[in-house]
Amino acid sequence: MKLAFLLLSALLAVNAGLVEKRGAAKSGKLFVCYYGSWAVYRPGDGKFDVEHIDPNLCTHLVFGFAGLGDDNRIKVLDPWNELVDEWGSGKAAFRRFNALKNINPSLKTILAVGGWNEGSVKYSQMAADPAKRATFVASCVQLLKEHGFDGLDMDWEYPANRGGTPEDKANFVQLLRDLKAAFAPQGLLLTAAVSAGKGTIDTAYDVPGMAQALDIISVMVYDMHGAWETFTHHNAPLYAHPNDQSGETKYFNANFSMNYWISLGAPRSKLVMGMPIYGRGFTLSNPAQNGFYADAPQAGIQGPYTREPGILGFNEVTSFAYKQHDLPLVL
């Protein structure tokens, strides 16, 4: 079987965003940027540390991620990178991240808690218990104030899914209300990263209740397609493809997702549409069949920086795919 590699990525949309964000801080629009702290461990030119961030590009910078400890307190997941211990060891990424506000005083810095790797079960258990919620909320206020963050981004992926319970939908709103009540007197922001998938939205979110508590709702309009499927498609399609008619596939596009959140009661002023700066890759069965829904039994090659089959970062697309392998791209 002949194999060829195909990368499908919304690069045009990404480039438009990169142009727009240079004026974001002055436009009055929200422009929320996430920093994946694990990028500091990537090799060579793939390494991305706090000092590589331009603090004038975004209105809000989100540091990913903190986690949830067994004691129901917010937990620093990489103390060596993020803190400094009593002997002066550690890279102090929290301190350096928040020091970016010295360069751009209007910048807001936010700490994200959760993420895909954290799972859902322990958040479900914490949110269901008033005492555990109180412990979590108090620990969040303490950590945010101690390190100079302006707010918290709740990235529970996802209530009522991945081992959660149906009660998570109501419990998540109660957790957000508890956080908001504690944050408001401290002047802290409360935001959330949420699913773009209709099935998850329907089971996980009481949108009107969330909208009352949250300052920003960031919809993760990406990872809609990838190598877990056996056909090619865009990572983050803006609109549905004519062949997107089966099952949930017709809902896997930004146009539907953002309008669905609005229809359920999310204020436009609080909504932010997520945009990836990486592509999902596939290995084709037949190089001549390389459009949408082409047979793709395997993930694409991994890049030298992200080092995960089926994903190439924008930096890898430009420096690796184009220059070294002359690979076909569909934009």
PDB file of C-alpha atoms in Angstrom, residues 150-275:
ATOM      1  CA  ASP A 150      -5.763  38.257  37.481  1.00  0.00           C
ATOM      2  CA  GLY A 151      -8.129  35.305  37.257  1.00  0.00           C
ATOM      3  CA  LEU A 152      -8.856  31.616  36.758  1.00  0.00           C
ATOM      4  CA  ASP A 153      -9.827  29.695  33.624  1.00  0.00           C
ATOM      5  CA  MET A 154     -11.920  26.589  34.357  1.00  0.00           C
ATOM      6  CA  ASP A 155     -11.047  23.935  31.784  1.00  0.00           C
ATOM      7  CA  TRP A 156     -13.003  20.935  33.063  1.00  0.00           C
ATOM      8  CA  GLU A 157     -13.125  18.502  30.131  1.00  0.00           C
ATOM      9  CA  TYR A 158     -16.007  17.774  30.445  1.00  0.00           C
ATOM     10  CA  PRO A 159     -18.886  17.850  32.945  1.00  0.00           C
ATOM     11  CA  ALA A 160     -21.171  14.795  32.623  1.00  0.00           C
ATOM     12  CA  ASN A 161     -18.663  13.160  30.260  1.00  0.00           C
ATOM     13  CA  ARG A 162     -15.560  10.970  30.477  1.00  0.00           C
ATOM     14  CA  GLY A 163     -16.665   9.282  33.696  1.00  0.00           C
ATOM     15  CA  GLY A 164     -18.666  12.171  35.111  1.00  0.00           C
ATOM     16  CA  THR A 165     -22.317  12.080  36.159  1.00  0.00           C
ATOM     17  CA  PRO A 166     -25.470  13.747  34.767  1.00  0.00           C
ATOM     18  CA  GLU A 167     -25.533  15.922  37.899  1.00  0.00           C
ATOM     19  CA  ASP A 168     -22.300  17.584  36.754  1.00  0.00           C
ATOM     20  CA  LYS A 169     -24.306  19.962  34.573  1.00  0.00           C
ATOM     21  CA  ALA A 170     -25.909  21.627  37.604  1.00  0.00           C
ATOM     22  CA  ASN A 171     -22.889  21.146  39.860  1.00  0.00           C
ATOM     23  CA  PHE A 172     -20.599  22.917  37.397  1.00  0.00           C
ATOM     24  CA  VAL A 173     -22.789  26.009  37.508  1.00  0.00           C
ATOM     25  CA  GLN A 174     -22.795  25.895  41.301  1.00  0.00           C
ATOM     26  CA  LEU A 175     -19.002  25.639  41.302  1.00  0.00           C
ATOM     27  CA  LEU A 176     -18.791  28.672  39.024  1.00  0.00           C
ATOM     28  CA  ARG A 177     -21.165  30.613  41.285  1.00  0.00           C
ATOM     29  CA  ASP A 178     -19.046  29.768  44.331  1.00  0.00           C
ATOM     30  CA  LEU A 179     -15.898  30.863  42.516  1.00  0.00           C
ATOM     31  CA  LYS A 180     -17.536  34.092  41.335  1.00  0.00           C
ATOM     32  CA  ALA A 181     -18.732  34.938  44.843  1.00  0.00           C
ATOM     33  CA  ALA A 182     -15.201  34.534  46.184  1.00  0.00           C
ATOM     34  CA  PHE A 183     -13.498  36.222  43.235  1.00  0.00           C
ATOM     35  CA  ALA A 184     -15.642  39.353  42.942  1.00  0.00           C
ATOM     36  CA  PRO A 185     -14.452  41.012  46.186  1.00  0.00           C
ATOM     37  CA  GLN A 186     -10.861  40.305  45.120  1.00  0.00           C
ATOM     38  CA  GLY A 187     -11.323  41.734  41.627  1.00  0.00           C
ATOM     39  CA  LEU A 188     -10.471  38.371  40.031  1.00  0.00           C
ATOM     40  CA  LEU A 189     -11.748  37.263  36.629  1.00  0.00           C
ATOM     41  CA  LEU A 190     -13.490  33.936  36.042  1.00  0.00           C
ATOM     42  CA  THR A 191     -13.360  32.388  32.578  1.00  0.00           C
ATOM     43  CA  ALA A 192     -13.901  28.934  31.088  1.00  0.00           C
ATOM     44  CA  ALA A 193     -12.724  26.896  28.111  1.00  0.00           C
ATOM     45  CA  VAL A 194     -15.682  24.897  26.808  1.00  0.00           C
ATOM     46  CA  SER A 195     -16.508  22.271  24.205  1.00  0.00           C
ATOM     47  CA  ALA A 196     -17.637  23.078  20.678  1.00  0.00           C
ATOM     48  CA  GLY A 197     -19.334  19.709  20.159  1.00  0.00           C
ATOM     49  CA  LYS A 198     -23.135  19.723  20.240  1.00  0.00           C
ATOM     50  CA  GLY A 199     -23.394  16.408  22.062  1.00  0.00           C
ATOM     51  CA  THR A 200     -21.064  17.564  24.818  1.00  0.00           C
ATOM     52  CA  ILE A 201     -22.683  20.993  25.056  1.00  0.00           C
ATOM     53  CA  ASP A 202     -26.111  19.438  25.524  1.00  0.00           C
ATOM     54  CA  THR A 203     -25.022  17.117  28.339  1.00  0.00           C
ATOM     55  CA  ALA A 204     -22.402  19.276  30.056  1.00  0.00           C
ATOM     56  CA  TYR A 205     -23.543  22.884  30.120  1.00  0.00           C
ATOM     57  CA  ASP A 206     -26.328  24.998  31.575  1.00  0.00           C
ATOM     58  CA  VAL A 207     -25.397  27.903  29.337  1.00  0.00           C
ATOM     59  CA  PRO A 208     -27.550  30.667  30.918  1.00  0.00           C
ATOM     60  CA  GLY A 209     -26.275  29.731  34.377  1.00  0.00           C
ATOM     61  CA  MET A 210     -22.674  29.686  33.198  1.00  0.00           C
ATOM     62  CA  ALA A 211     -23.051  32.993  31.385  1.00  0.00           C
ATOM     63  CA  GLN A 212     -24.125  34.729  34.590  1.00  0.00           C
ATOM     64  CA  ALA A 213     -20.975  33.636  36.418  1.00  0.00           C
ATOM     65  CA  LEU A 214     -18.329  33.850  33.691  1.00  0.00           C
ATOM     66  CA  ASP A 215     -16.515  36.878  32.326  1.00  0.00           C
ATOM     67  CA  ILE A 216     -15.262  35.074  29.198  1.00  0.00           C
ATOM     68  CA  ILE A 217     -16.375  31.847  27.492  1.00  0.00           C
ATOM     69  CA  SER A 218     -13.688  30.426  25.190  1.00  0.00           C
ATOM     70  CA  VAL A 219     -15.137  27.837  22.800  1.00  0.00           C
ATOM     71  CA  MET A 220     -12.605  25.204  21.714  1.00  0.00           C
ATOM     72  CA  VAL A 221     -13.484  25.162  18.025  1.00  0.00           C
ATOM     73  CA  TYR A 222     -10.685  22.776  17.036  1.00  0.00           C
ATOM     74  CA  ASP A 223      -9.777  19.079  17.200  1.00  0.00           C
ATOM     75  CA  MET A 224     -13.045  18.419  15.408  1.00  0.00           C
ATOM     76  CA  HIS A 225     -11.325  15.916  13.150  1.00  0.00           C
ATOM     77  CA  GLY A 226      -8.069  14.001  13.382  1.00  0.00           C
ATOM     78  CA  ALA A 227      -6.275  10.688  13.074  1.00  0.00           C
ATOM     79  CA  TRP A 228      -8.722   8.953  15.425  1.00  0.00           C
ATOM     80  CA  GLU A 229     -10.947   8.915  12.344  1.00  0.00           C
ATOM     81  CA  THR A 230     -10.154   6.970   9.166  1.00  0.00           C
ATOM     82  CA  PHE A 231     -10.699   9.822   6.713  1.00  0.00           C
ATOM     83  CA  THR A 232      -9.236  13.251   6.074  1.00  0.00           C
ATOM     84  CA  HIS A 233     -10.881  16.462   7.212  1.00  0.00           C
ATOM     85  CA  HIS A 234     -10.017  19.867   8.654  1.00  0.00           C
ATOM     86  CA  ASN A 235      -8.898  20.241  12.241  1.00  0.00           C
ATOM     87  CA  ALA A 236     -11.046  23.357  12.673  1.00  0.00           C
ATOM     88  CA  PRO A 237     -13.472  23.875   9.771  1.00  0.00           C
ATOM     89  CA  LEU A 238     -15.146  27.270   9.642  1.00  0.00           C
ATOM     90  CA  TYR A 239     -18.213  25.884   7.850  1.00  0.00           C
ATOM     91  CA  ALA A 240     -19.660  22.458   7.121  1.00  0.00           C
ATOM     92  CA  HIS A 241     -18.403  20.572   4.070  1.00  0.00           C
ATOM     93  CA  PRO A 242     -21.135  19.448   1.624  1.00  0.00           C
ATOM     94  CA  ASN A 243     -20.421  15.841   2.619  1.00  0.00           C
ATOM     95  CA  ASP A 244     -20.789  16.561   6.352  1.00  0.00           C
ATOM     96  CA  GLN A 245     -24.243  15.057   6.676  1.00  0.00           C
ATOM     97  CA  SER A 246     -23.861  11.909   8.766  1.00  0.00           C
ATOM     98  CA  GLY A 247     -24.426  11.832  12.520  1.00  0.00           C
ATOM     99  CA  GLU A 248     -22.699  14.565  14.503  1.00  0.00           C
ATOM    100  CA  THR A 249     -20.352  15.450  11.633  1.00  0.00           C
ATOM    101  CA  LYS A 250     -22.663  18.184  10.341  1.00  0.00           C
ATOM    102  CA  TYR A 251     -22.185  20.018  13.643  1.00  0.00           C
ATOM    103  CA  PHE A 252     -18.370  19.893  13.597  1.00  0.00           C
ATOM    104  CA  ASN A 253     -17.662  23.414  12.367  1.00  0.00           C
ATOM    105  CA  ALA A 254     -17.113  26.827  13.908  1.00  0.00           C
ATOM    106  CA  ASN A 255     -20.169  28.423  12.324  1.00  0.00           C
ATOM    107  CA  PHE A 256     -22.537  25.935  13.923  1.00  0.00           C
ATOM    108  CA  SER A 257     -20.768  25.820  17.289  1.00  0.00           C
ATOM    109  CA  MET A 258     -20.572  29.549  17.894  1.00  0.00           C
ATOM    110  CA  ASN A 259     -24.160  30.137  16.792  1.00  0.00           C
ATOM    111  CA  TYR A 260     -25.331  27.230  18.937  1.00  0.00           C
ATOM    112  CA  TRP A 261     -23.727  28.746  22.033  1.00  0.00           C
ATOM    113  CA  ILE A 262     -25.442  32.044  21.220  1.00  0.00           C
ATOM    114  CA  SER A 263     -28.806  30.326  20.706  1.00  0.00           C
ATOM    115  CA  LEU A 264     -28.512  28.708  24.146  1.00  0.00           C
ATOM    116  CA  GLY A 265     -28.019  32.055  25.862  1.00  0.00           C
ATOM    117  CA  ALA A 266     -24.298  32.882  25.754  1.00  0.00           C
ATOM    118  CA  PRO A 267     -23.790  36.643  25.285  1.00  0.00           C
ATOM    119  CA  ARG A 268     -21.806  37.493  22.169  1.00  0.00           C
ATOM    120  CA  SER A 269     -19.741  39.928  24.230  1.00  0.00           C
ATOM    121  CA  LYS A 270     -18.401  37.077  26.374  1.00  0.00           C
ATOM    122  CA  LEU A 271     -17.742  34.543  23.612  1.00  0.00           C
ATOM    123  CA  VAL A 272     -14.285  33.911  22.176  1.00  0.00           C
ATOM    124  CA  MET A 273     -13.773  31.515  19.257  1.00  0.00           C
ATOM    125  CA  GLY A 274     -10.751  29.280  19.709  1.00  0.00           C
ATOM    126  CA  MET A 275      -8.348  28.962  16.790  1.00  0.00           C
TER     127      MET A 275
END
